[in-house]
Coordinates of C-alpha atoms in Angstrom, one line a residue:
Chain A
M98 CA 0.1 0.1 0.0
T99 CA 1.2 3.4 -0.6
E100 CA 1.6 5.8 1.9
R101 CA -1.2 7.8 2.8
I102 CA -0.7 11.5 2.4
K103 CA -1.4 14.1 5.6
A104 CA -3.2 17.3 4.7
P105 CA -0.9 20.1 4.0
P106 CA -0.7 22.6 6.9
T107 CA -2.7 25.3 5.2
R108 CA -3.7 28.4 7.1
L109 CA -7.2 28.0 5.9
G110 CA -7.6 24.1 7.0
S111 CA -5.7 23.7 10.1
G112 CA -7.9 25.1 12.4
G113 CA -11.1 23.4 11.2
D114 CA -8.9 20.1 11.0
K115 CA -8.2 20.6 14.6
V116 CA -11.6 21.0 15.5
F117 CA -13.3 18.3 13.4
R118 CA -10.6 16.1 14.8
G119 CA -11.5 17.0 18.4
I120 CA -15.2 16.4 17.6
I121 CA -14.6 12.9 16.1
I122 CA -12.1 11.8 19.0
F123 CA -14.8 13.2 21.5
L124 CA -17.6 10.9 20.0
A125 CA -15.4 8.2 19.4
L126 CA -14.6 8.2 23.0
C127 CA -18.3 8.4 24.3
I128 CA -18.3 4.8 22.8
V129 CA -15.9 3.8 25.4
A130 CA -17.8 5.7 28.0
I131 CA -20.8 3.5 27.1
F132 CA -18.7 0.6 28.0
V133 CA -17.0 2.0 31.2
L134 CA -20.6 3.2 32.4
S135 CA -22.1 -0.1 31.7
I136 CA -19.5 -1.9 34.0
Y137 CA -19.8 0.8 36.6
Q138 CA -23.7 0.8 36.6
L139 CA -23.9 -2.9 36.8
V140 CA -21.5 -3.1 39.7
S141 CA -23.0 -0.4 41.7
G142 CA -26.5 -1.8 40.9
G143 CA -25.6 -5.2 42.1
W144 CA -23.4 -3.9 45.1
E145 CA -26.2 -4.8 47.7
T146 CA -25.7 -8.2 46.5
F147 CA -22.3 -8.3 46.3
S148 CA -21.6 -7.0 49.4
K149 CA -24.0 -9.3 51.4
Y150 CA -23.0 -12.6 49.8
G151 CA -19.5 -11.7 48.5
L152 CA -17.8 -14.8 45.8
G153 CA -20.7 -17.2 47.5
F154 CA -23.0 -15.4 45.3
F155 CA -21.2 -16.7 42.2
F156 CA -20.7 -20.3 43.7
T157 CA -23.3 -21.5 45.4
S158 CA -27.3 -22.4 44.3
G159 CA -30.5 -21.4 45.9
W160 CA -32.5 -18.4 44.5
S161 CA -35.4 -18.1 46.5
P162 CA -37.4 -14.7 46.5
A163 CA -39.7 -16.3 49.1
K164 CA -37.0 -16.1 51.7
D165 CA -35.0 -13.2 50.1
S166 CA -32.1 -15.2 49.8
Y167 CA -30.2 -15.4 46.2
A168 CA -27.3 -17.1 44.4
A169 CA -26.4 -17.4 40.9
L170 CA -24.8 -20.8 40.3
S171 CA -27.9 -22.8 39.2
F172 CA -28.6 -20.0 36.5
I173 CA -24.9 -20.0 35.3
A174 CA -25.2 -23.7 35.1
S175 CA -28.3 -23.8 33.0
T176 CA -27.4 -20.9 30.9
V177 CA -24.2 -22.8 29.9
L178 CA -25.9 -25.9 29.5
T179 CA -28.6 -24.7 27.3
S180 CA -26.2 -22.9 25.0
V181 CA -23.8 -25.8 24.6
L182 CA -27.0 -28.2 23.8
A183 CA -28.1 -25.8 21.4
L184 CA -24.4 -25.3 19.9
I185 CA -24.5 -29.2 19.5
I186 CA -27.6 -29.4 17.4
A187 CA -26.8 -26.1 15.8
V188 CA -23.1 -26.5 14.3
P189 CA -23.4 -29.6 12.3
L190 CA -26.5 -28.4 10.3
A191 CA -24.9 -24.8 10.0
V192 CA -21.7 -26.2 8.8
A193 CA -23.3 -28.5 6.1
S194 CA -25.4 -25.5 4.9
A195 CA -22.4 -23.2 4.6
I196 CA -20.8 -25.8 2.2
F197 CA -23.8 -26.3 0.4
I198 CA -23.9 -22.8 -0.3
T199 CA -20.1 -22.6 -1.2
E200 CA -19.4 -26.1 -2.7
Y201 CA -22.5 -27.8 -3.7
A202 CA -25.0 -25.2 -5.2
P203 CA -25.1 -23.8 -8.4
K204 CA -24.9 -20.0 -8.5
W205 CA -28.7 -19.6 -9.1
L206 CA -29.4 -21.7 -6.1
A207 CA -26.4 -20.6 -3.6
E208 CA -27.7 -16.8 -3.9
P209 CA -31.2 -17.4 -2.5
V210 CA -30.3 -20.1 0.0
S211 CA -27.8 -17.8 1.5
Y212 CA -30.2 -14.8 1.5
L213 CA -32.9 -17.0 3.2
V214 CA -30.2 -17.8 6.0
E215 CA -29.9 -14.2 6.6
L216 CA -33.5 -13.8 6.8
L217 CA -33.7 -16.4 9.5
A218 CA -31.1 -14.2 11.4
A219 CA -33.2 -11.2 11.0
I220 CA -36.5 -12.6 12.6
P221 CA -36.7 -11.1 16.0
S222 CA -36.1 -13.1 19.2
V223 CA -39.7 -12.4 20.3
I224 CA -41.1 -14.0 17.3
Y225 CA -39.0 -17.2 17.5
G226 CA -40.5 -17.2 21.2
L227 CA -44.1 -16.7 20.0
W228 CA -43.8 -19.5 17.4
A229 CA -42.0 -21.9 20.0
I230 CA -45.0 -21.3 22.4
F231 CA -47.9 -21.9 20.2
V232 CA -46.3 -24.3 17.7
M233 CA -43.2 -26.2 19.3
A234 CA -44.3 -26.4 23.0
P235 CA -47.7 -28.2 21.9
I236 CA -45.6 -30.7 20.1
I237 CA -43.3 -31.4 23.0
Q238 CA -46.2 -31.6 25.4
G239 CA -47.5 -34.4 23.2
W240 CA -44.4 -36.2 23.7
Q241 CA -44.5 -35.6 27.3
L242 CA -48.1 -36.9 27.4
Q243 CA -46.7 -40.1 25.5
I244 CA -43.7 -40.6 28.1
L245 CA -46.4 -40.1 31.0
Q246 CA -48.6 -43.0 29.6
N247 CA -45.6 -45.1 29.5
P248 CA -44.1 -45.9 33.1
Q249 CA -40.9 -47.3 31.6
L250 CA -40.1 -44.4 29.6
N251 CA -41.1 -42.0 32.6
A252 CA -38.5 -44.0 35.0
I253 CA -35.6 -42.8 32.9
P254 CA -34.3 -39.9 34.8
L255 CA -33.3 -37.9 31.7
L256 CA -36.6 -38.5 30.1
H257 CA -38.7 -38.0 33.2
V258 CA -41.7 -35.8 33.0
D259 CA -43.0 -34.1 36.1
I260 CA -45.9 -31.5 34.6
P261 CA -46.5 -32.0 30.8
S262 CA -46.4 -28.2 29.9
G263 CA -44.5 -28.4 26.8
R264 CA -42.1 -25.7 28.2
G265 CA -39.0 -26.6 29.4
L266 CA -35.4 -27.3 28.5
I267 CA -35.6 -29.2 25.5
T268 CA -38.0 -26.7 24.0
A269 CA -35.5 -24.0 24.8
V270 CA -32.6 -25.6 23.4
L271 CA -34.4 -26.5 20.3
I272 CA -35.3 -22.9 19.8
L273 CA -32.1 -21.7 20.8
A274 CA -30.5 -24.0 18.1
I275 CA -32.5 -22.6 15.2
M276 CA -31.9 -19.2 16.2
V277 CA -28.0 -19.6 16.4
I278 CA -27.9 -21.6 13.2
P279 CA -27.8 -18.2 10.8
Y280 CA -24.9 -16.8 12.8
T281 CA -22.9 -20.0 12.6
A282 CA -23.8 -20.5 9.2
S283 CA -22.8 -17.2 7.6
I284 CA -19.4 -17.0 9.4
S285 CA -18.6 -20.5 8.2
R286 CA -19.6 -19.6 4.8
D287 CA -17.6 -16.5 4.8
V288 CA -14.7 -18.5 6.3
I289 CA -14.9 -21.3 3.5
R290 CA -15.1 -19.0 0.8
L291 CA -11.9 -17.6 1.7
V292 CA -10.0 -21.0 1.5
P293 CA -7.7 -20.4 -1.4
R294 CA -8.5 -22.1 -4.9
D295 CA -5.3 -23.8 -4.9
Q296 CA -6.0 -25.6 -1.9
R297 CA -9.1 -27.0 -3.6
E298 CA -7.3 -27.6 -7.0
A299 CA -4.8 -29.3 -5.6
A300 CA -6.8 -31.9 -3.8
Y301 CA -8.7 -32.5 -7.0
A302 CA -5.5 -32.6 -9.0
L303 CA -4.9 -35.6 -6.8
G304 CA -7.9 -37.3 -7.7
A305 CA -9.8 -36.6 -4.9
T306 CA -13.7 -36.6 -4.8
K307 CA -15.6 -33.7 -3.9
W308 CA -16.4 -34.9 -0.3
E309 CA -12.6 -35.7 0.2
V310 CA -11.8 -32.1 -1.1
I311 CA -14.1 -30.6 1.6
W312 CA -13.0 -32.9 4.2
K313 CA -9.5 -33.2 3.9
A314 CA -8.5 -29.7 2.0
I315 CA -11.0 -27.0 2.9
L316 CA -12.4 -27.9 6.4
P317 CA -8.9 -28.2 8.0
Y318 CA -8.0 -25.0 6.5
A319 CA -10.9 -23.2 7.5
R320 CA -11.0 -24.9 10.9
A321 CA -9.8 -22.0 13.0
G322 CA -12.4 -19.8 11.4
I323 CA -15.1 -22.1 12.0
L324 CA -14.4 -22.7 15.7
G325 CA -14.2 -19.0 16.1
G326 CA -17.7 -18.6 14.6
V327 CA -19.2 -21.4 16.7
I328 CA -17.6 -19.5 20.0
L329 CA -19.0 -16.1 18.8
S330 CA -22.1 -18.0 18.5
L331 CA -22.0 -19.4 21.8
G332 CA -21.8 -15.8 23.1
R333 CA -25.1 -15.1 21.3
A334 CA -26.9 -17.8 22.8
L335 CA -25.8 -17.2 26.1
G336 CA -27.6 -13.9 26.1
E337 CA -30.5 -14.8 24.2
T338 CA -33.4 -13.7 26.1
M339 CA -36.9 -13.4 24.9
A340 CA -37.4 -16.5 23.1
V341 CA -35.9 -18.6 26.0
A342 CA -37.7 -16.7 28.8
M343 CA -41.1 -17.7 26.7
V344 CA -40.5 -21.3 26.6
I345 CA -37.9 -22.5 29.4
G346 CA -40.4 -22.4 32.1
N347 CA -38.5 -20.4 34.5
R348 CA -38.0 -22.3 37.5
A349 CA -34.9 -21.4 39.9
A350 CA -33.3 -24.8 39.8
L351 CA -30.7 -27.3 37.7
P352 CA -32.8 -29.3 35.3
T353 CA -32.4 -33.1 35.6
S354 CA -34.6 -34.3 33.0
I355 CA -34.6 -32.7 29.4
F356 CA -38.3 -31.9 30.1
D357 CA -37.6 -30.0 33.4
A358 CA -38.4 -26.3 33.5
T359 CA -35.3 -24.1 34.3
A360 CA -34.0 -20.4 34.1
T361 CA -31.2 -19.0 32.5
L362 CA -29.3 -16.1 33.7
A363 CA -31.1 -13.9 31.0
S364 CA -34.4 -15.6 31.2
V365 CA -34.5 -15.0 35.3
I366 CA -33.7 -11.2 34.7
A367 CA -36.6 -10.8 32.1
S368 CA -39.4 -12.7 33.8
E369 CA -38.6 -11.8 37.5
F370 CA -37.9 -8.0 37.0
G371 CA -41.4 -7.1 36.8
E372 CA -42.0 -7.7 40.9
S373 CA -38.8 -7.0 42.2
G374 CA -37.3 -4.5 44.2
G375 CA -34.8 -4.3 47.1
L376 CA -32.3 -7.2 47.3
Q377 CA -33.9 -9.3 44.6
L378 CA -33.5 -6.0 42.2
S379 CA -29.8 -6.1 43.1
S380 CA -29.2 -9.5 42.8
L381 CA -31.0 -9.4 39.3
I382 CA -28.6 -6.7 38.2
A383 CA -25.7 -8.6 39.6
L384 CA -26.8 -11.5 37.5
G385 CA -26.7 -9.1 34.3
F386 CA -23.2 -8.2 35.3
I387 CA -22.2 -12.1 35.4
L388 CA -23.9 -12.4 32.1
F389 CA -21.8 -9.5 31.1
L390 CA -18.6 -11.1 32.0
L391 CA -19.5 -14.3 30.3
S392 CA -19.9 -12.7 27.2
L393 CA -16.8 -10.6 27.4
V394 CA -14.6 -14.0 28.2
V395 CA -16.6 -15.8 25.3
N396 CA -15.8 -12.8 22.8
F397 CA -12.2 -12.7 23.8
T398 CA -11.6 -16.5 23.4
A399 CA -13.5 -16.4 19.8
R400 CA -11.2 -13.5 19.0
A401 CA -7.9 -15.1 19.9
I402 CA -8.8 -18.3 18.7
I403 CA -9.4 -16.6 15.3
A404 CA -6.1 -14.5 15.4
K405 CA -4.0 -17.3 16.5
L406 CA -4.9 -20.4 14.5
T407 CA -6.0 -18.8 11.3
P408 CA -3.7 -19.6 8.5
E409 CA -2.2 -16.7 6.9
G410 CA -4.1 -14.9 4.2
I411 CA -7.7 -16.1 5.4
K412 CA -7.8 -13.8 8.5
V413 CA -11.5 -12.7 8.8
Chain B
M88 CA -5.6 -38.3 7.3
S89 CA -3.4 -37.8 4.3
M90 CA -4.3 -37.8 1.1
A91 CA -1.6 -40.2 0.3
G92 CA -3.3 -42.6 2.1
Q93 CA -6.6 -42.0 0.4
L94 CA -5.1 -42.8 -3.1
D95 CA -2.8 -45.6 -2.2
L96 CA -2.5 -47.5 -5.6
S97 CA -1.5 -50.9 -4.0
G98 CA -3.4 -54.1 -4.0
T99 CA -5.1 -56.1 -6.7
R100 CA -7.1 -54.3 -9.5
S101 CA -10.3 -55.4 -7.8
Q102 CA -9.2 -54.0 -4.3
I103 CA -8.9 -50.8 -6.0
L104 CA -11.8 -50.6 -7.9
R105 CA -13.7 -51.8 -4.6
R106 CA -11.7 -48.6 -2.9
Q107 CA -12.9 -46.6 -5.7
S108 CA -16.4 -47.5 -5.5
S109 CA -16.7 -46.7 -2.0
R110 CA -15.2 -43.5 -2.1
K111 CA -17.7 -42.9 -4.8
A112 CA -20.4 -44.0 -2.6
S113 CA -19.5 -42.2 0.3
N114 CA -19.0 -38.9 -1.8
I115 CA -22.6 -39.2 -3.1
F116 CA -23.7 -40.0 0.6
A117 CA -22.0 -36.8 1.7
G118 CA -23.7 -34.8 -1.0
V119 CA -27.2 -36.0 0.1
V120 CA -26.7 -35.5 3.9
I121 CA -25.3 -31.8 3.2
S122 CA -28.6 -31.0 1.1
I123 CA -30.9 -32.5 3.7
C124 CA -29.3 -30.3 6.4
T125 CA -29.4 -27.4 4.3
L126 CA -33.2 -28.1 4.1
I127 CA -33.5 -28.7 7.4
V128 CA -31.9 -25.4 8.3
L129 CA -34.5 -23.5 6.1
I130 CA -37.6 -25.3 7.4
P131 CA -38.0 -23.2 10.4
L132 CA -38.0 -20.2 8.3
F133 CA -41.1 -21.5 5.9
A134 CA -42.8 -22.8 9.1
I135 CA -42.4 -19.6 11.0
F136 CA -43.6 -17.6 7.8
Y137 CA -46.5 -20.3 7.3
Y138 CA -47.7 -20.0 11.1
L139 CA -47.7 -15.8 11.1
I140 CA -49.3 -15.7 7.8
S141 CA -52.2 -18.1 8.6
K142 CA -52.8 -16.8 12.2
G143 CA -52.1 -13.2 11.7
I144 CA -53.4 -12.1 8.5
S145 CA -57.1 -12.4 9.4
S146 CA -56.5 -9.7 12.1
I147 CA -54.6 -7.1 10.0
N148 CA -57.2 -4.6 9.0
L149 CA -58.0 -0.9 9.3
E150 CA -58.8 -1.5 13.2
F151 CA -55.3 -3.0 13.9
F152 CA -53.4 0.1 12.8
T153 CA -56.0 3.0 13.9
Q154 CA -56.9 1.7 17.5
S155 CA -54.9 0.9 20.8
F156 CA -55.3 -1.8 23.2
K157 CA -58.7 -2.7 24.7
P158 CA -59.1 -4.1 28.1
I159 CA -59.7 -7.9 28.8
G160 CA -63.2 -9.0 27.8
E161 CA -63.7 -6.6 24.9
T162 CA -62.9 -7.9 21.8
G163 CA -61.3 -5.7 18.6
G164 CA -58.4 -3.4 19.4
G165 CA -55.1 -2.9 17.5
M166 CA -51.3 -1.9 18.1
L167 CA -51.5 1.5 17.1
H168 CA -49.8 2.5 20.4
A169 CA -47.1 -0.1 20.1
I170 CA -46.2 1.0 16.2
V171 CA -46.1 4.5 17.3
G172 CA -43.9 3.6 20.1
T173 CA -41.5 1.3 18.0
L174 CA -41.1 4.1 15.5
E175 CA -40.6 6.8 17.9
M176 CA -38.1 4.9 20.0
V177 CA -36.5 3.4 16.9
G178 CA -36.1 7.1 15.7
L179 CA -34.6 8.5 18.4
A180 CA -32.3 5.6 18.9
S181 CA -31.2 6.1 15.3
V182 CA -30.0 9.6 16.1
I183 CA -27.5 8.3 18.9
G184 CA -26.5 5.2 16.7
V185 CA -25.8 7.3 13.8
L186 CA -23.8 9.9 15.4
L187 CA -21.6 7.8 17.4
G188 CA -21.7 4.9 14.9
V189 CA -20.6 7.2 12.0
S190 CA -18.0 9.3 14.1
G191 CA -16.3 6.3 15.5
G192 CA -16.2 4.8 12.0
I193 CA -14.6 8.0 10.6
F194 CA -12.2 8.1 13.7
L195 CA -11.1 4.4 12.8
A196 CA -10.9 4.6 9.3
E197 CA -9.6 8.2 8.6
Y198 CA -7.3 8.6 11.5
R199 CA -5.7 5.2 11.6
E200 CA -2.4 6.3 12.9
H201 CA -3.7 7.4 16.1
K202 CA -3.0 5.5 19.1
L203 CA -6.6 5.5 20.4
V204 CA -7.8 3.6 17.2
P205 CA -6.8 -0.1 18.6
W206 CA -8.7 0.9 21.8
I207 CA -12.0 2.0 20.4
S208 CA -11.7 -0.8 17.8
L209 CA -11.7 -3.4 20.6
V210 CA -14.4 -1.3 22.9
S211 CA -16.7 -1.3 19.8
D212 CA -16.1 -5.2 19.2
V213 CA -16.5 -5.8 22.9
L214 CA -20.0 -4.0 23.2
S215 CA -21.1 -5.7 20.0
G216 CA -20.9 -8.9 22.0
I217 CA -23.0 -7.6 25.0
P218 CA -26.4 -9.1 25.5
A219 CA -29.3 -6.9 24.6
I220 CA -30.8 -7.3 28.0
V221 CA -27.5 -6.6 29.7
M222 CA -27.8 -3.0 28.0
G223 CA -31.2 -2.6 29.4
L224 CA -30.1 -3.3 32.9
V225 CA -27.6 -0.6 32.3
V226 CA -29.7 2.0 31.2
Y227 CA -32.2 0.9 34.0
A228 CA -29.7 1.8 36.6
M229 CA -28.7 4.7 34.8
I230 CA -31.6 6.6 34.0
V231 CA -34.7 4.8 35.7
L232 CA -33.2 4.3 39.1
T233 CA -31.9 7.8 39.2
S234 CA -35.2 9.5 37.9
K235 CA -37.5 6.9 39.3
H236 CA -39.6 6.9 36.0
Y237 CA -39.8 4.8 33.2
S238 CA -39.7 6.5 29.8
G239 CA -39.5 6.0 25.9
L240 CA -36.2 8.0 26.0
A241 CA -34.5 5.1 28.4
G242 CA -35.8 2.9 25.8
A243 CA -34.3 4.7 22.9
L244 CA -31.0 5.2 24.8
A245 CA -30.6 1.5 25.2
L246 CA -31.6 0.7 21.5
G247 CA -29.2 3.4 20.5
F248 CA -26.4 1.9 22.6
L249 CA -27.1 -1.5 20.7
M250 CA -27.0 0.1 17.4
V251 CA -23.5 1.9 17.9
P252 CA -21.0 -1.0 17.6
I253 CA -23.1 -2.3 14.4
V254 CA -23.0 1.2 12.6
V255 CA -19.1 1.7 13.6
R256 CA -18.2 -1.8 12.0
T257 CA -19.9 -1.0 8.7
T258 CA -19.1 2.5 8.3
E259 CA -15.4 1.9 9.2
E260 CA -15.3 -0.9 6.4
V261 CA -17.0 1.1 3.5
L262 CA -14.6 4.0 4.4
K263 CA -11.8 1.8 3.9
L264 CA -13.2 0.7 0.4
V265 CA -13.1 4.5 -0.6
P266 CA -10.1 4.3 -2.8
S267 CA -7.4 6.6 -1.5
T268 CA -6.9 8.3 -4.5
I269 CA -10.1 10.0 -4.2
R270 CA -9.0 11.2 -0.6
E271 CA -5.4 12.3 -2.0
A272 CA -7.2 14.3 -5.1
G273 CA -9.1 16.2 -2.3
L274 CA -6.0 17.1 -0.5
A275 CA -4.4 17.8 -3.4
L276 CA -6.8 20.5 -4.4
G277 CA -5.7 22.2 -1.0
L278 CA -9.0 21.0 0.7
P279 CA -8.6 20.6 4.7
K280 CA -9.1 17.3 5.8
W281 CA -12.2 17.6 7.4
K282 CA -13.8 19.1 4.3
V283 CA -12.5 16.1 2.2
T284 CA -14.1 13.5 4.9
L285 CA -17.4 15.2 4.8
S286 CA -17.9 16.4 1.8
V287 CA -15.9 13.9 -0.9
I288 CA -15.4 10.6 1.3
L289 CA -18.7 10.2 3.2
P290 CA -21.0 11.0 0.2
A291 CA -18.7 8.4 -1.6
A292 CA -19.4 5.9 1.1
T293 CA -23.2 6.8 1.8
S294 CA -24.8 3.5 0.8
G295 CA -22.8 1.5 2.8
I296 CA -23.3 3.5 5.8
V297 CA -27.0 3.4 4.9
T298 CA -26.8 -0.5 4.6
G299 CA -24.9 -0.3 8.3
V300 CA -27.8 1.8 9.6
M301 CA -30.4 0.0 8.2
L302 CA -29.3 -3.3 9.5
A303 CA -28.9 -1.8 13.2
V304 CA -32.6 -0.6 12.7
A305 CA -33.5 -4.2 11.8
R306 CA -31.8 -5.7 14.7
V307 CA -33.0 -3.2 17.4
S308 CA -36.4 -2.6 15.9
G309 CA -37.3 -6.4 17.1
E310 CA -35.5 -6.3 20.4
A311 CA -38.1 -6.5 23.3
A312 CA -35.4 -7.3 26.2
P313 CA -33.7 -3.9 26.7
L314 CA -36.9 -2.4 26.4
I315 CA -38.7 -4.4 29.6
F316 CA -37.0 -2.3 32.1
T317 CA -36.5 1.1 30.4
A318 CA -39.4 1.8 28.4
F319 CA -41.7 -0.5 30.4
G320 CA -44.5 -0.8 27.7
N321 CA -47.5 0.9 28.2
N322 CA -51.3 0.0 27.1
N323 CA -52.5 3.4 26.6
F324 CA -51.7 5.5 23.6
N325 CA -48.8 7.5 24.3
A326 CA -46.4 9.3 22.0
D327 CA -44.6 11.2 24.7
P328 CA -41.2 10.0 24.9
R329 CA -40.8 11.2 28.6
D330 CA -43.5 8.5 29.8
P331 CA -43.7 4.8 29.6
M332 CA -44.1 3.7 26.0
A333 CA -45.2 0.7 24.0
A334 CA -43.3 -1.3 21.5
M335 CA -44.2 -3.8 19.1
P336 CA -41.8 -6.8 20.3
L337 CA -42.4 -5.7 24.0
S338 CA -46.5 -5.9 23.2
I339 CA -45.9 -9.2 21.5
Y340 CA -44.1 -10.7 24.4
Q341 CA -46.7 -9.6 27.2
Y342 CA -49.8 -10.8 24.8
A343 CA -48.1 -14.0 24.0
I344 CA -47.4 -15.1 27.6
S345 CA -50.8 -14.0 28.8
P346 CA -53.6 -16.3 29.0
F347 CA -56.2 -14.7 26.8
P348 CA -56.9 -15.9 23.2
E349 CA -57.9 -12.6 22.3
W350 CA -54.2 -11.1 23.3
H351 CA -52.7 -14.3 21.4
R352 CA -54.6 -13.2 18.4
L353 CA -53.1 -9.7 18.6
A354 CA -49.7 -11.2 19.3
N355 CA -49.8 -13.0 16.1
A356 CA -50.9 -10.1 13.9
G357 CA -48.3 -7.9 15.5
A358 CA -45.4 -10.7 15.0
L359 CA -46.4 -10.5 11.3
V360 CA -46.5 -6.7 11.2
L361 CA -43.3 -6.4 13.2
I362 CA -41.8 -9.2 10.8
I363 CA -42.6 -7.4 7.8
M364 CA -41.2 -4.1 9.3
V365 CA -37.8 -5.7 10.0
F366 CA -37.6 -7.4 6.6
S367 CA -38.4 -4.1 4.8
A368 CA -35.1 -2.6 6.5
T369 CA -33.2 -5.7 5.7
L370 CA -34.3 -5.2 2.2
I371 CA -33.4 -1.5 2.2
A372 CA -30.1 -2.5 3.4
R373 CA -29.5 -5.1 0.8
V374 CA -30.6 -2.8 -2.2
A375 CA -28.3 0.0 -1.0
T376 CA -25.7 -2.4 -0.9
R377 CA -26.4 -3.5 -4.6
Q378 CA -26.1 0.0 -5.8
R379 CA -22.6 0.4 -4.4
K380 CA -21.4 -2.6 -6.5

């Protein structure tokens, strides 16, 4: 790249330039201020809780507004559990669709399919939640009723049904999986597109079939980018609120069966906020701070992986 | 794992042929599985559309757009209050989003040598990863707790904060695409840098910036999470942003989790209208990108 040319210090321009530069830097610093303010507000809003429970708030469970006693561990665990389960379902499907778009589909098909996947990402969370309540939950309720009629199945701890409401861990995991697929898919698609042609052509020249090219030449090359994309999607899933809050059942306990109601950090904040005050309110803000930290860690990990493992030339 | 292992030519002719046919079979199998997976990915999109259209379209009429909420027991009513609330809050949010976002993008793209650039770039990336609900809590603690009053302004502020990182990133990217020859031509004419930036570079990048802003608008107009604690929702018509305000996604949430069929009907119709609003914004973004190419 050629060296950038700086503006000559003319009498006309330099004053205006300084002012303009000052304004731009001030406004850019406002972005930093939003971040700093976020940390300050979350910590000071949750201070009552942090000073009462200390670190114990993070590492014990037992959230009970009735006893005015609060702890975060069960929500942290449920949040990670739902997100990881959702990704286990979503990632293979997302990567497959990215491979379809980049390697299999002819151009006339690739473009509409990739547009449709983008549309999936644009659907608001609350609409996924609405659909999950009125379409998915009744289907899952049907499964639950069948299990209840079959005592042998119901005796299996993982499949045990307490209340056949259709709302619980499995419903939340499924809707969350559907919601993160487009993120993982679009990052994977971009990464796969960046794999150099030589890589493909070299493999084809050795007589590899299409699948062998994908599995042995393209995917290993795109591995780091895809992994980074998966972790970024994990960050999305952790903070996903509305759809999850609408179908997870919101019960402050760890699930033991896939049908159990539970609550994630985000879902408990959304559902209990209305009737809260005092220590409960402070605890909800403290949960928000934990969610904030979790998403920071996840995002930094994703970026570090992408930066470290990506082969030169396909940095995203 | 190595290519050589797969293409091993040792063995008798029949062994080689068998190996080749199994490779062909797994190739076909993989193609089929990948196509099926893609289909599975797209099924929810069609299912959601089918659901919204079949349940929602019958409730979309003049009343839906001209009436506000009616109390339980009465039939009818519309979502005028929520539509107005969403438009107003997203409009106010865009002011913050565009002002801070475009300035941030200009700073990152046009002052690349400045020592603050990596920091602001990092913070903007970090902000984009913060869940919307957390941003709602932040604005709640900042505005609502201190003023002891829910308001549309607080909601707009939360949505604006969410827009900022999206606009920063797209603005930075399109500004970097503007050829440096254009920049240099302006400077060579003796124009000061601020004038080159404002009247040469920004106009050249307008369509790209519009894309970024519309994507951000599409994203935040569907957000309910940050509004629960800020705009709070309001069943009465209210256009004054200093008071609690309704919003489409918030009302859809409240109606959907209620036990009343009449409210469910409104939620379905509202969801159809909201998705059309969001997709129109996405479409504008896409058209703006096309024009640039």
